[in-house]
XYZ file of C-alpha atoms in Angstrom:
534
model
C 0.000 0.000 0.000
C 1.217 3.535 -0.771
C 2.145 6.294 2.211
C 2.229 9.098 -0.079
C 1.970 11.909 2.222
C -0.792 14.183 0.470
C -2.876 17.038 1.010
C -6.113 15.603 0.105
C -7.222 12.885 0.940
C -5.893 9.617 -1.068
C -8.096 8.113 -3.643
C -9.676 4.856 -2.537
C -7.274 1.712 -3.589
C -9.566 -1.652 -4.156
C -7.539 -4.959 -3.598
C -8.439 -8.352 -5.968
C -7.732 -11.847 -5.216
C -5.474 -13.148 -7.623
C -4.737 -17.156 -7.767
C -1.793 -18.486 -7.575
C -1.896 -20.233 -11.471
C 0.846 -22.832 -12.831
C 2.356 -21.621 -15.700
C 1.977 -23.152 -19.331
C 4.730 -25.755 -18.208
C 2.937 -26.929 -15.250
C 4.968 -25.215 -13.090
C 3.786 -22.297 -10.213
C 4.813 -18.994 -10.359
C 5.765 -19.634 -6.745
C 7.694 -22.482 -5.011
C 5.478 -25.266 -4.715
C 3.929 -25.271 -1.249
C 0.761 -27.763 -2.099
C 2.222 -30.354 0.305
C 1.492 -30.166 4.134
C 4.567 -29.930 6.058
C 3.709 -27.215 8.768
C 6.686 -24.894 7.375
C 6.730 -21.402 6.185
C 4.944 -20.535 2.904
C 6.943 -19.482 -0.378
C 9.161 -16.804 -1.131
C 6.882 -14.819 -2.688
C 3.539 -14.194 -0.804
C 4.321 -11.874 2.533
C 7.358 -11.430 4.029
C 8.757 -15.227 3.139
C 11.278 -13.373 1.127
C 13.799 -11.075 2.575
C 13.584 -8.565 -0.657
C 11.403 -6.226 0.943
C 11.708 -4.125 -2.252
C 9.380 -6.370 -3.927
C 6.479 -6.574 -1.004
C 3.216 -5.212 -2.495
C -0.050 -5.894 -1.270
C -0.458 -8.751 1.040
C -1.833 -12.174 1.244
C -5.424 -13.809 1.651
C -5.940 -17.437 3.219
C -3.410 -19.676 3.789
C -1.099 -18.824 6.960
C 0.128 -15.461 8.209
C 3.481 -14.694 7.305
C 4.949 -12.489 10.553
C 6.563 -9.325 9.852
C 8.166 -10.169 12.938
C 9.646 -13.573 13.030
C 10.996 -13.451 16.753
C 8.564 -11.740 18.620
C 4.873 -13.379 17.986
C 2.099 -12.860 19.810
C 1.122 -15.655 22.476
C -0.932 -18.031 20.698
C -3.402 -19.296 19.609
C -5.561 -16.592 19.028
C -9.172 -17.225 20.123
C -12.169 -15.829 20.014
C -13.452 -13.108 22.856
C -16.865 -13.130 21.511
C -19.898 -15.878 22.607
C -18.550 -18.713 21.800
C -15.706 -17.734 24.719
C -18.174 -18.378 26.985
C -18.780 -21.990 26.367
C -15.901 -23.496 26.354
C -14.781 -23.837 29.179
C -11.229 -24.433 29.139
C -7.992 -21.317 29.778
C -7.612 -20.689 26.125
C -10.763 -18.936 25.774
C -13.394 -19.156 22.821
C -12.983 -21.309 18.914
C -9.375 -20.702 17.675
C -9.964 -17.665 15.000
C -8.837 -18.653 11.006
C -6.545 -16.582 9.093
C -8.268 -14.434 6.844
C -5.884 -11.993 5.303
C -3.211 -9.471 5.834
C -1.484 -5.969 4.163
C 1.792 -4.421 4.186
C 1.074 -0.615 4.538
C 4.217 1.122 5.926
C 3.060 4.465 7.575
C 6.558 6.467 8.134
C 5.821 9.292 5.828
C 1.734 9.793 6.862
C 2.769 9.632 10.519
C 6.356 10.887 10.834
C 7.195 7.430 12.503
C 10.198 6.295 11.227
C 9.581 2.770 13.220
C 6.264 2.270 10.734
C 9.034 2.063 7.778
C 7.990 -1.652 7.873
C 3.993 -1.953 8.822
C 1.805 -4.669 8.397
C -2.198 -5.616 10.005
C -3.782 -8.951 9.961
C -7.049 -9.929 10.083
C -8.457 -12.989 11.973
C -12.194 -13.955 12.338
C -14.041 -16.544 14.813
C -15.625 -19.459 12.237
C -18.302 -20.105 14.885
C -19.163 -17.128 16.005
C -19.039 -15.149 12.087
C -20.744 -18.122 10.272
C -24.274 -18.319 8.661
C -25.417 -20.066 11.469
C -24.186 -17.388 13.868
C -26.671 -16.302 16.654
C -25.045 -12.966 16.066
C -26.070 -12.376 12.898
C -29.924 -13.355 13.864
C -29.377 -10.608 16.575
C -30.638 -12.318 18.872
C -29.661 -15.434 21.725
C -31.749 -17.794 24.190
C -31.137 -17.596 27.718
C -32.994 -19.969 29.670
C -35.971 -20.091 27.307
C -36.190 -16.282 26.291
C -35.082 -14.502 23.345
C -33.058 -11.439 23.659
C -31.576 -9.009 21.246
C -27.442 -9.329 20.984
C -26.048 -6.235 20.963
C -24.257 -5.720 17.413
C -21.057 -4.496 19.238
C -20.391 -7.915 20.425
C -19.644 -9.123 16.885
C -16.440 -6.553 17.071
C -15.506 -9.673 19.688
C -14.862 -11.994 16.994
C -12.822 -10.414 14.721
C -8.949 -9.962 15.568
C -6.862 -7.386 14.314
C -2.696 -7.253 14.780
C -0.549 -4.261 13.538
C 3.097 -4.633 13.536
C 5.943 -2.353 12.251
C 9.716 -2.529 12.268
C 12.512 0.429 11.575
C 14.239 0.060 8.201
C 17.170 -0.957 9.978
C 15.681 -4.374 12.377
C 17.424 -7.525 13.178
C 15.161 -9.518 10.312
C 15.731 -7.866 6.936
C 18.740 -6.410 5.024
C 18.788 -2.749 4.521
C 18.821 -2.131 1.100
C 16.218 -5.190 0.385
C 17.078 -5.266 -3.152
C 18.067 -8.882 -3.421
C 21.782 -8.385 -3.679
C 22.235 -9.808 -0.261
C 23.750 -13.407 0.428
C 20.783 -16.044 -1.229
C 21.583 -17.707 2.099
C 19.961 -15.148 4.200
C 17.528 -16.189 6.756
C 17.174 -13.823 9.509
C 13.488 -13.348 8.300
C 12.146 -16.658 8.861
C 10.681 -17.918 12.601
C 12.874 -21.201 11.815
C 16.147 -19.258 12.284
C 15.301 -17.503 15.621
C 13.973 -21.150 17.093
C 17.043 -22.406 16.371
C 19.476 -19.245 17.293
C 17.823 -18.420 20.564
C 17.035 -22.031 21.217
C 12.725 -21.150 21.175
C 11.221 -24.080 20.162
C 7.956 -22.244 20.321
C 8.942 -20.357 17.046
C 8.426 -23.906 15.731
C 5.558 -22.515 14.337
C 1.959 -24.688 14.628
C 1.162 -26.792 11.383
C -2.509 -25.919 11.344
C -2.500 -22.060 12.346
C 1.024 -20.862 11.777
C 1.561 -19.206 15.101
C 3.688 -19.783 18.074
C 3.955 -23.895 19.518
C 3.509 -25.324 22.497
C 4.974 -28.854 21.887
C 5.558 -31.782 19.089
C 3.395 -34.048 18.306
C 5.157 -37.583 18.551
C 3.034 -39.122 16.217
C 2.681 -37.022 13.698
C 6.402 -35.537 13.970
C 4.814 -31.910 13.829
C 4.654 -28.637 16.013
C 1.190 -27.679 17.223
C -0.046 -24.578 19.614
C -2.403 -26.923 21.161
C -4.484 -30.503 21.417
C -6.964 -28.326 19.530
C -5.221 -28.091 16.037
C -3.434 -31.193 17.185
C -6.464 -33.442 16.755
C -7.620 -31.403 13.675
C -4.523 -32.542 12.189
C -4.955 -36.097 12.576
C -8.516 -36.192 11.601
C -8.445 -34.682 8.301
C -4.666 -36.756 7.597
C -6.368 -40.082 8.330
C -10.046 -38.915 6.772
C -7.688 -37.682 3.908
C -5.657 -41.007 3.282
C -8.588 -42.843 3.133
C -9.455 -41.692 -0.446
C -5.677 -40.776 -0.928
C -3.353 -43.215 0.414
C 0.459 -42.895 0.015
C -0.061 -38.930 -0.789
C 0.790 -36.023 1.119
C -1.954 -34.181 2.595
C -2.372 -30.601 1.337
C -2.575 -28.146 3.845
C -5.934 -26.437 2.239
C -7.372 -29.643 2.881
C -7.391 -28.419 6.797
C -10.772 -26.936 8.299
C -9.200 -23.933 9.682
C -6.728 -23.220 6.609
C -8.080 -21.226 3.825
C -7.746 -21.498 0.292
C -4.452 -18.818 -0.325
C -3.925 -16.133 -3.055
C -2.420 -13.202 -3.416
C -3.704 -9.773 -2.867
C -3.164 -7.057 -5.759
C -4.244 -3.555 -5.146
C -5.516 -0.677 -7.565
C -6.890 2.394 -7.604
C -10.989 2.393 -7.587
C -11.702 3.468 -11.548
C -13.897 6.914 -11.681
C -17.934 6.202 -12.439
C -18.594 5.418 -15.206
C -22.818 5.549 -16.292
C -24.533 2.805 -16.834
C -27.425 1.693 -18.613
C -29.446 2.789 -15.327
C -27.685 5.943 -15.528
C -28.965 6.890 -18.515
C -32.280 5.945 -17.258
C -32.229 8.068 -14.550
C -30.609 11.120 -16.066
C -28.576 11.676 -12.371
C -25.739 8.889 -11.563
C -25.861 9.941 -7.854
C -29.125 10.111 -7.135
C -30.243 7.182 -5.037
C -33.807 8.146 -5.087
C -34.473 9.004 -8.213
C -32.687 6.086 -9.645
C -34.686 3.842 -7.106
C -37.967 4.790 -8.871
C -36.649 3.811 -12.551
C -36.977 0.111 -12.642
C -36.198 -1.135 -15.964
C -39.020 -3.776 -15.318
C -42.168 -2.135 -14.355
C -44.805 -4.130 -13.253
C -47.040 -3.221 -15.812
C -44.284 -4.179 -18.768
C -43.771 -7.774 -17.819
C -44.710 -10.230 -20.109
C -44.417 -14.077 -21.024
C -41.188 -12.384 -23.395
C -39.734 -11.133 -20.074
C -38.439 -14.892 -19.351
C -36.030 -15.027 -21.802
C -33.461 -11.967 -21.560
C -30.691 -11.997 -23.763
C -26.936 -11.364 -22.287
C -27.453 -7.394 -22.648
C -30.176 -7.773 -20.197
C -28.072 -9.320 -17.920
C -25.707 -6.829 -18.032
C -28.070 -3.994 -17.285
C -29.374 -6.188 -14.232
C -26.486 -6.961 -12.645
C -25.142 -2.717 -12.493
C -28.776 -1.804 -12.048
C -30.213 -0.561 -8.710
C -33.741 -1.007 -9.031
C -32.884 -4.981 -9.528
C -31.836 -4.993 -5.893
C -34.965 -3.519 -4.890
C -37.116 -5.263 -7.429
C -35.871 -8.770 -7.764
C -34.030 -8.794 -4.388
C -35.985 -7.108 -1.908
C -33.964 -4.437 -0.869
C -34.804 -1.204 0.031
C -32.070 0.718 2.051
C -30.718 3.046 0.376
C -27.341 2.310 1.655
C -27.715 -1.138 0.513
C -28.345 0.187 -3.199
C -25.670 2.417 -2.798
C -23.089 0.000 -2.202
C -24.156 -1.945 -4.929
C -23.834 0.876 -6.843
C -20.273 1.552 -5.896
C -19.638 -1.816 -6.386
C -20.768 -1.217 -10.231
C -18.284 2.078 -10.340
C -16.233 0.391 -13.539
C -19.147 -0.221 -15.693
C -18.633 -3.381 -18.098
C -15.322 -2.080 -19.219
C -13.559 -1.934 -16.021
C -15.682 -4.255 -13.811
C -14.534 -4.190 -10.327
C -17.499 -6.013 -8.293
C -14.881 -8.526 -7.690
C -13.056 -6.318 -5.196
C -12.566 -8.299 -1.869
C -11.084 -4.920 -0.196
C -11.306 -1.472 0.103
C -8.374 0.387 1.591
C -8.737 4.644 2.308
C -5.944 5.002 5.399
C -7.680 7.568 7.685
C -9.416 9.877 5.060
C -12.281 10.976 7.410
C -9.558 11.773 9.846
C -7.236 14.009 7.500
C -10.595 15.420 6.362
C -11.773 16.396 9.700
C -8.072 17.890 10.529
C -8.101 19.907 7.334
C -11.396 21.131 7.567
C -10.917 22.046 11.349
C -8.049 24.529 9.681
C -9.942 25.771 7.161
C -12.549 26.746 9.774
C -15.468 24.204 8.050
C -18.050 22.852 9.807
C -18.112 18.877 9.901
C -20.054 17.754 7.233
C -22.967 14.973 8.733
C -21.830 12.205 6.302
C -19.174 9.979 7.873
C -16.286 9.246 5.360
C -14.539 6.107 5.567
C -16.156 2.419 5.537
C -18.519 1.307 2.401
C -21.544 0.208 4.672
C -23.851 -3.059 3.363
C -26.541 -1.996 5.581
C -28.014 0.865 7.699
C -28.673 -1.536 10.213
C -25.661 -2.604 12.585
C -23.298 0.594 12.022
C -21.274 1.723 14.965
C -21.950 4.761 17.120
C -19.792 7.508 18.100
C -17.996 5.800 20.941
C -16.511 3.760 18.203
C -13.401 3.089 17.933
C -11.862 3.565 21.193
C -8.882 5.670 21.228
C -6.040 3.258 20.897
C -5.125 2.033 24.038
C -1.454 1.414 23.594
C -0.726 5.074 23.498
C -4.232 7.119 23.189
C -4.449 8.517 19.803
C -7.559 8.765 17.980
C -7.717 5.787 15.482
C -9.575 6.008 12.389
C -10.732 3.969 9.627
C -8.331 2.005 7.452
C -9.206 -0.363 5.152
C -12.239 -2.965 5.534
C -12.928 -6.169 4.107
C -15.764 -7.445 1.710
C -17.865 -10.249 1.191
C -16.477 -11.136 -1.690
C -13.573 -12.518 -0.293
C -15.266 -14.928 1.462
C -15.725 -16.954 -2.036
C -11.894 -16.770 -2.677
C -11.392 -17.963 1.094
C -13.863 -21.030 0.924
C -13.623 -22.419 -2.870
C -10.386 -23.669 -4.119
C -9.247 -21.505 -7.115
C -7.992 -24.811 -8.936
C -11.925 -26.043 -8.804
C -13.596 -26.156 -12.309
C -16.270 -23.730 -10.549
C -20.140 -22.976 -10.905
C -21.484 -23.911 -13.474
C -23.103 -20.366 -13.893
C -19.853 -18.553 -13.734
C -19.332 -16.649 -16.975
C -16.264 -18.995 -18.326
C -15.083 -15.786 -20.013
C -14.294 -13.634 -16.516
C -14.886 -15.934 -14.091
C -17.736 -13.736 -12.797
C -21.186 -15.589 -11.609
C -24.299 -15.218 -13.329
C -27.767 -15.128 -13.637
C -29.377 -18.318 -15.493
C -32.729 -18.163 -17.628
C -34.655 -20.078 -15.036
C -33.575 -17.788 -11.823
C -33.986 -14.609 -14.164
C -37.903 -16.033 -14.573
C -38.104 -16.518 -11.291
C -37.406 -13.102 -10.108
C -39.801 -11.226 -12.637
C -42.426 -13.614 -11.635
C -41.928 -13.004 -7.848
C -41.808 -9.309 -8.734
C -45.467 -9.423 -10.268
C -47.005 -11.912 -7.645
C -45.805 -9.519 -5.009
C -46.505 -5.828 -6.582
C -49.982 -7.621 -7.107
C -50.316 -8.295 -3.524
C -49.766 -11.826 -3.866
C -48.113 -14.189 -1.526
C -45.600 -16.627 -2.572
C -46.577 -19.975 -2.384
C -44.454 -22.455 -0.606
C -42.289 -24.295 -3.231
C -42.139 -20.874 -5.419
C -41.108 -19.389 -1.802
C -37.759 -21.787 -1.989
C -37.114 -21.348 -5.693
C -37.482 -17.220 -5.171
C -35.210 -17.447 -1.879
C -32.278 -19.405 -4.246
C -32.990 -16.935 -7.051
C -32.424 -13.742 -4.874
C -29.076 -15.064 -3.221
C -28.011 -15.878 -7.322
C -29.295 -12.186 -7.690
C -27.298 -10.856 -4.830
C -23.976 -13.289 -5.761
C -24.132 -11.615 -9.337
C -24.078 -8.005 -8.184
C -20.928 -8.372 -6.233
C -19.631 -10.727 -9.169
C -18.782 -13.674 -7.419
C -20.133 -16.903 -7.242
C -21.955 -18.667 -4.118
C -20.496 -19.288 -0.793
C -19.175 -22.219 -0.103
C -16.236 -24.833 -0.554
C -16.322 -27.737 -2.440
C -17.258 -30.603 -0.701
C -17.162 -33.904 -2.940
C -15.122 -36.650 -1.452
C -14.622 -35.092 2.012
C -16.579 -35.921 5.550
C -18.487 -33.312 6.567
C -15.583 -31.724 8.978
C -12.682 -32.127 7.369
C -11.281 -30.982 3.712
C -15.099 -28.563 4.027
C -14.408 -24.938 3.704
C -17.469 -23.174 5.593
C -18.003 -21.335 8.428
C -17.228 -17.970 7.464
C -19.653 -15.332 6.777
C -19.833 -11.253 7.089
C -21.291 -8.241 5.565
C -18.341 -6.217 6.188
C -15.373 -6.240 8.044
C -14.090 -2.386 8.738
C -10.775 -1.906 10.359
C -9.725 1.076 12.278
C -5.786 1.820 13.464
C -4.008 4.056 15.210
C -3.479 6.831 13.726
C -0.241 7.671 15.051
C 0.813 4.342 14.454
C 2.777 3.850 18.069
C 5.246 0.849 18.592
C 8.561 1.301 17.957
C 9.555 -2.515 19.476
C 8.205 -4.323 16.993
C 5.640 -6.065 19.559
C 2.212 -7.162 17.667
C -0.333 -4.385 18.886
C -4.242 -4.868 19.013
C -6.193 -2.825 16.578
C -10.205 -2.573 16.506
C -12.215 -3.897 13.754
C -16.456 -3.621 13.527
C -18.399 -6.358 11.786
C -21.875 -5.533 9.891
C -23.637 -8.688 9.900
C -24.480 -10.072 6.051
C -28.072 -9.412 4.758
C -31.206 -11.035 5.655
């Protein structure tokens, strides 16, 4: 990420998932790291390579790779939300899963010359952020009664780390340029286990982060009987239908499917078919009332849209209030912003957005220029009205009390690059020409026939109820440009090798905007979590 120290505010900077493809030879682009041997990943991804010249980006899935080798935080990392209370055992709640991580040094924004090096990971609860989540019904049972769950408590589940190093630190060369000795190793948790004798930098086979002890029968390093038993599951589940192969490490519960994480500016708007419609880009309202399907213009010829139609659905608002149901305006809107590209630069695969403490420099500058605040809150793309955080949020950081602000979040769409193996064949309604997922004839009838039961005052009947519920999460799944949730499950049990569990609206991430630490420790940040939609 850049730390171009502006005036204004920087531009917003969207970050893709992209896999990690064999070339035409059948060889990766990156060391091969498909077999499961609990070490660190390859020389490319994070900081697995000590040419810090070439970081860019970051990493989703797979296992964090620590900025700081030496000095991890105590692990495993669990879970503070619900689920914490349940278990009853010292480690707390459900170990939390990797999701993703950035490097965004911060020396130039913050004067810091310790945030020369700066990266944040983000790790989520799989129990407590699922589908199946009691949080995201917003509400529990205790002792026979209902009660609403505060939304606050899903900020409980989700982890956030921030660590930063000097440009001169005991891990990478100072030039980072690639000229040092190939030999170099100073960056990797292997070298300080063995140099300071830590066998707890033995880092755990499932999760990546510190040990607590070897496994004898399985000859690995594990940070507790939690991941240890995990282990041994899925490798004898696995060897059933693959005996005499090496387990791959995806093929673990709590490891996610990895890529890499590319970053680019968000493109300017550019008008769409609705658009034109409307005659105003950026007005919600009006564009709200322009349905391209009016009730009254629905016929039997309406079933059978042609790819142009698609097109036009899939950027156009009134299909999420039409054919999905949705009505909040800041729903529409960030479907909307989701559609900024238009067909020729189509962005609704964006699985980040990353704006380092605009409202913050806005508020600062406009306090100078004697302006009064404005009432609209810069910073996270909201899903939902519903579930947004309050003034009191975030707390001023609590390492060294500056105001933190709002950094980057994460989007739903990365959930479908964390749960479905990018090797798969895929949906068979993804678009084979961009990957993207789309609408099929049958789900496209569907929704126009809801649309004119309902604006007739109809009610759904039962099995049309099921097919409509299907056809609005297809909807939903094609405006963000992804395809469904869910791993792959064919030939694996129902825990192991299954990549579920995960599910969010949005995940927004606030830091410190003074970026404190000048030890390199791993420092707490605050994250929020909307819940996904109804």
């Amino acid at each position: 990420m850049s730390s171009d120290n502006n005036e204004q505010p920087p531009r917003v900077q969207l970050g893709f998932s992209l896999p990690l493809h064999k070339c035409d030879d059948g060889v990766d682009d990156a060391p091969d790291t498909s077999s499961f041997d609990g070490q660190e990943h390859n020389n490319i991804l994070g900081h697995t390579s000590p040419n810090w010249c070439d970081w860019d980006g970051g990493k989703i899935g797979g296992l964090p790779s620590w900025l700081n080798p030496r000095d991890l935080p105590d692990g495993p990392l669990c879970c503070r939300g619900p689920c914490s209370k349940n278990i009853e055992k010292k480690d707390g709640g459900t170990p939390l899963r990797f999701i993703a991580q950035l490097y965004c040094p911060a020396d130039d924004v913050t004067n810091n010359p310790a945030a020369f090096h700066r990266s944040v990971y983000v790790f989520a609860c799989p129990e407590c952020c699922s589908d199946s989540s009691k949080l995201f019904q917003h509400r529990e049972v205790d002792d026979g009664n209902a009660k609403e769950i505060p939304a606050a408590l899903l900020s409980e589940c989700v982890r956030v780390l921030r660590c930063q190093l000097p440009k001169k630190n005991d891990f990478y060369p100072i030039n980072g340029d690639g000229e040092e000795d190939d030999q170099w190793e100073k960056h990797t948790s292997t070298f300080w286990s063995k140099a300071n004798k830590d066998d707890q930098l033995n880092l755990c086979a499932v999760c990546g982060q510190k040990s607590k002890g070897k496994c004898p029968k399985q000859g690995k390093w594990f940070c507790g009987p939690h991941h240890q038993k995990e282990c041994l599951r899925a490798s004898k589940q696995y060897q059933k239908t693959n005996p005499n192969e090496t387990m791959p490490q995806t093929y673990l519960p709590s490891v996610c499917y990895e890529s890499e994480l590319v970053v680019e500016e968000e493109p300017d708007h550019v008008p769409s078919a609705v658009d034109n419609i409307s005659g105003n880009s950026n007005d919600t309202d009006t564009m709200n009332s322009k349905s391209l399907f009016q009730s009254n213009d629905i016929t039997d010829a309406d079933v059978n849209l042609e790819q142009s139609d698609l097109n036009e659905l899939t950027g156009n608002k009134s299909l999420a209030e039409a054919a999905t149901g949705v009505t909040d305006p800041t729903t529409l809107a960030f479907y909307a912003r989701m559609n900024i590209g238009g067909e020729e630069n189509d962005v609704r695969d964006q699985c980040l957005r990353y704006s380092r403490w605009s409202s913050a420099q806005k508020q600062a500058t406009d306090k100078d220029e004697g302006k009064e605040e404005e009432e609209e809150e810069e910073g996270a793309l909201w899903l939902s009205s519903d579930n947004r955080p309050d003034e009191s949020f975030p707390p001023k950081c609590q390492h060294c009390g500056a105001e933190r602000a709002f950094e980057f979040q994460i989007l739903p769409q990365m959930i479908h690059y964390l749960l479905n193996d990018p090797d798969s064949s895929g949906d068979n309604n993804d678009d084979a020409e961009n990957g993207r997922h789309v609408l099929t004839e049958s789900e496209r009838a569907v929704l126009l026939e809801a649309k004119a039961k309902i604006e007739s005052g109809m009610e759904l009947p039962e099995g049309f109820q099921e097919q409509h519920d299907l056809a609005v999460a297809s909807a939903r799944d094609a405006l963000l440009g992804i395809s469904r949730k869910g791993g792959d499950k064919s030939g694996t049990s129902e825990e192991e090798g299954a990549k579920d569990g995960l599910d969010w609206g949005t995940i927004a991430v606030y830091t410190c905007t003074a970026s404190c630490g000048d030890s390199g420790k791993y420092l707490e940040e605050a994250a929020w979590v909307q819940p996904p939609l109804d």
